[in-house]
């Protein structure tokens, strides 16, 4: 046996994968998430931001760091509406999709 290289036939993981998934959702194509139920993204009003004292749930933003999210969740900075696994960013208007969202890693 020798050393080999495996290339993903699906174009990669993380941001590239999330961009493909988001493009499919935007086009109305059903997307099957392999591991988790989808949560629609939502943003808190500016007067009640995510904070350590008032942490956000999964799918909720805008967080600035992991401690702004409930225990066990992390803060994900989205680019171009590329959301974290398990969060459906298409529930936000396109101008609001570049934000930080709490998610369950």
Short mmCIF file of C-alpha atoms in Angstrom, two decimals:
data_model
loop_
_atom_site.label_atom_id
_atom_site.label_comp_id
_atom_site.label_asym_id
_atom_site.label_seq_id
_atom_site.Cartn_x
_atom_site.Cartn_y
_atom_site.Cartn_z
CA UNK A 1 0.00 0.00 0.00
CA UNK A 2 1.19 3.52 -0.72
CA UNK A 3 0.40 7.02 0.27
CA UNK A 4 -2.43 8.61 -1.71
CA UNK A 5 -4.37 11.83 -2.06
CA UNK A 6 -8.13 12.13 -1.98
CA UNK A 7 -9.86 15.07 -3.63
CA UNK A 8 -13.41 15.86 -2.63
CA UNK A 9 -15.69 15.42 -5.63
CA UNK A 10 -18.02 18.00 -4.05
CA UNK A 11 -15.65 20.98 -4.06
CA UNK A 12 -14.38 21.08 -0.50
CA UNK A 13 -15.68 21.71 2.98
CA UNK A 14 -16.40 24.63 5.32
CA UNK A 15 -16.81 27.93 3.44
CA UNK A 16 -16.88 26.40 -0.08
CA UNK A 17 -19.46 23.84 1.04
CA UNK A 18 -21.57 26.44 2.81
CA UNK A 19 -21.49 28.69 -0.29
CA UNK A 20 -22.81 25.82 -2.42
CA UNK A 21 -25.50 24.99 0.13
CA UNK A 22 -26.56 28.65 0.37
CA UNK A 23 -26.71 29.01 -3.43
CA UNK A 24 -28.96 25.94 -3.61
CA UNK A 25 -31.28 27.31 -0.91
CA UNK A 26 -31.42 30.71 -2.64
CA UNK A 27 -32.44 28.90 -5.83
CA UNK A 28 -35.19 27.02 -3.97
CA UNK A 29 -33.46 23.64 -4.25
CA UNK A 30 -34.11 21.41 -1.22
CA UNK A 31 -30.94 20.78 0.77
CA UNK A 32 -30.53 17.80 3.06
CA UNK A 33 -28.43 18.49 6.13
CA UNK A 34 -26.60 15.37 7.14
CA UNK A 35 -26.37 15.84 10.89
CA UNK A 36 -28.65 18.53 12.31
CA UNK A 37 -32.04 20.13 11.94
CA UNK A 38 -31.92 23.52 10.23
CA UNK A 39 -32.61 26.62 12.29
CA UNK A 40 -33.62 29.80 10.53
CA UNK A 41 -31.18 32.62 11.23
CA UNK A 42 -32.47 35.64 13.12
CA UNK A 43 -30.87 38.85 14.29
CA UNK A 44 -31.56 40.47 17.62
CA UNK A 45 -32.57 44.14 17.71
CA UNK A 46 -29.58 46.48 18.20
CA UNK A 47 -30.74 47.38 21.74
CA UNK A 48 -30.54 43.72 22.90
CA UNK A 49 -27.29 42.37 21.39
CA UNK A 50 -25.83 38.98 22.17
CA UNK A 51 -23.59 39.22 25.22
CA UNK A 52 -22.08 37.08 27.94
CA UNK A 53 -24.93 38.17 30.26
CA UNK A 54 -27.59 37.71 27.57
CA UNK A 55 -26.23 34.97 25.25
CA UNK A 56 -27.71 34.08 21.89
CA UNK A 57 -29.22 30.74 20.92
CA UNK A 58 -28.12 28.70 17.89
CA UNK A 59 -29.09 30.53 14.71
CA UNK A 60 -29.27 33.88 16.49
CA UNK A 61 -26.99 36.89 16.04
CA UNK A 62 -25.17 39.20 16.20
CA UNK A 63 -22.45 37.78 18.41
CA UNK A 64 -18.94 39.22 18.63
CA UNK A 65 -17.18 36.26 20.30
CA UNK A 66 -17.94 32.72 21.50
CA UNK A 67 -18.85 33.92 25.01
CA UNK A 68 -21.79 35.86 23.46
CA UNK A 69 -23.38 32.50 22.62
CA UNK A 70 -25.07 30.00 24.96
CA UNK A 71 -22.80 27.36 26.48
CA UNK A 72 -21.52 24.86 23.91
CA UNK A 73 -22.19 27.20 20.96
CA UNK A 74 -19.68 29.21 18.93
CA UNK A 75 -19.84 32.49 17.04
CA UNK A 76 -19.46 32.16 13.23
CA UNK A 77 -18.67 35.17 11.04
CA UNK A 78 -20.60 34.82 7.81
CA UNK A 79 -19.37 36.08 4.47
CA UNK A 80 -21.69 36.48 1.52
CA UNK A 81 -24.47 34.72 3.40
CA UNK A 82 -22.36 31.63 4.03
CA UNK A 83 -23.84 30.38 7.25
CA UNK A 84 -22.59 27.83 9.72
CA UNK A 85 -23.72 24.20 9.57
CA UNK A 86 -27.27 23.81 10.82
CA UNK A 87 -28.29 27.45 10.21
CA UNK A 88 -30.39 28.55 7.25
CA UNK A 89 -29.17 32.05 6.33
CA UNK A 90 -31.76 32.45 3.55
CA UNK A 91 -34.29 33.48 6.22
CA UNK A 92 -32.40 36.83 6.38
CA UNK A 93 -32.54 39.45 3.66
CA UNK A 94 -29.40 39.39 1.50
CA UNK A 95 -28.15 42.71 2.90
CA UNK A 96 -28.15 41.25 6.43
CA UNK A 97 -26.41 37.94 5.67
CA UNK A 98 -22.84 39.11 6.38
CA UNK A 99 -23.04 38.97 10.16
CA UNK A 100 -22.06 36.82 13.13
CA UNK A 101 -24.35 33.94 14.08
CA UNK A 102 -24.19 31.51 17.00
CA UNK A 103 -24.17 27.84 15.99
CA UNK A 104 -23.68 24.36 17.42
CA UNK A 105 -20.31 23.09 16.20
#
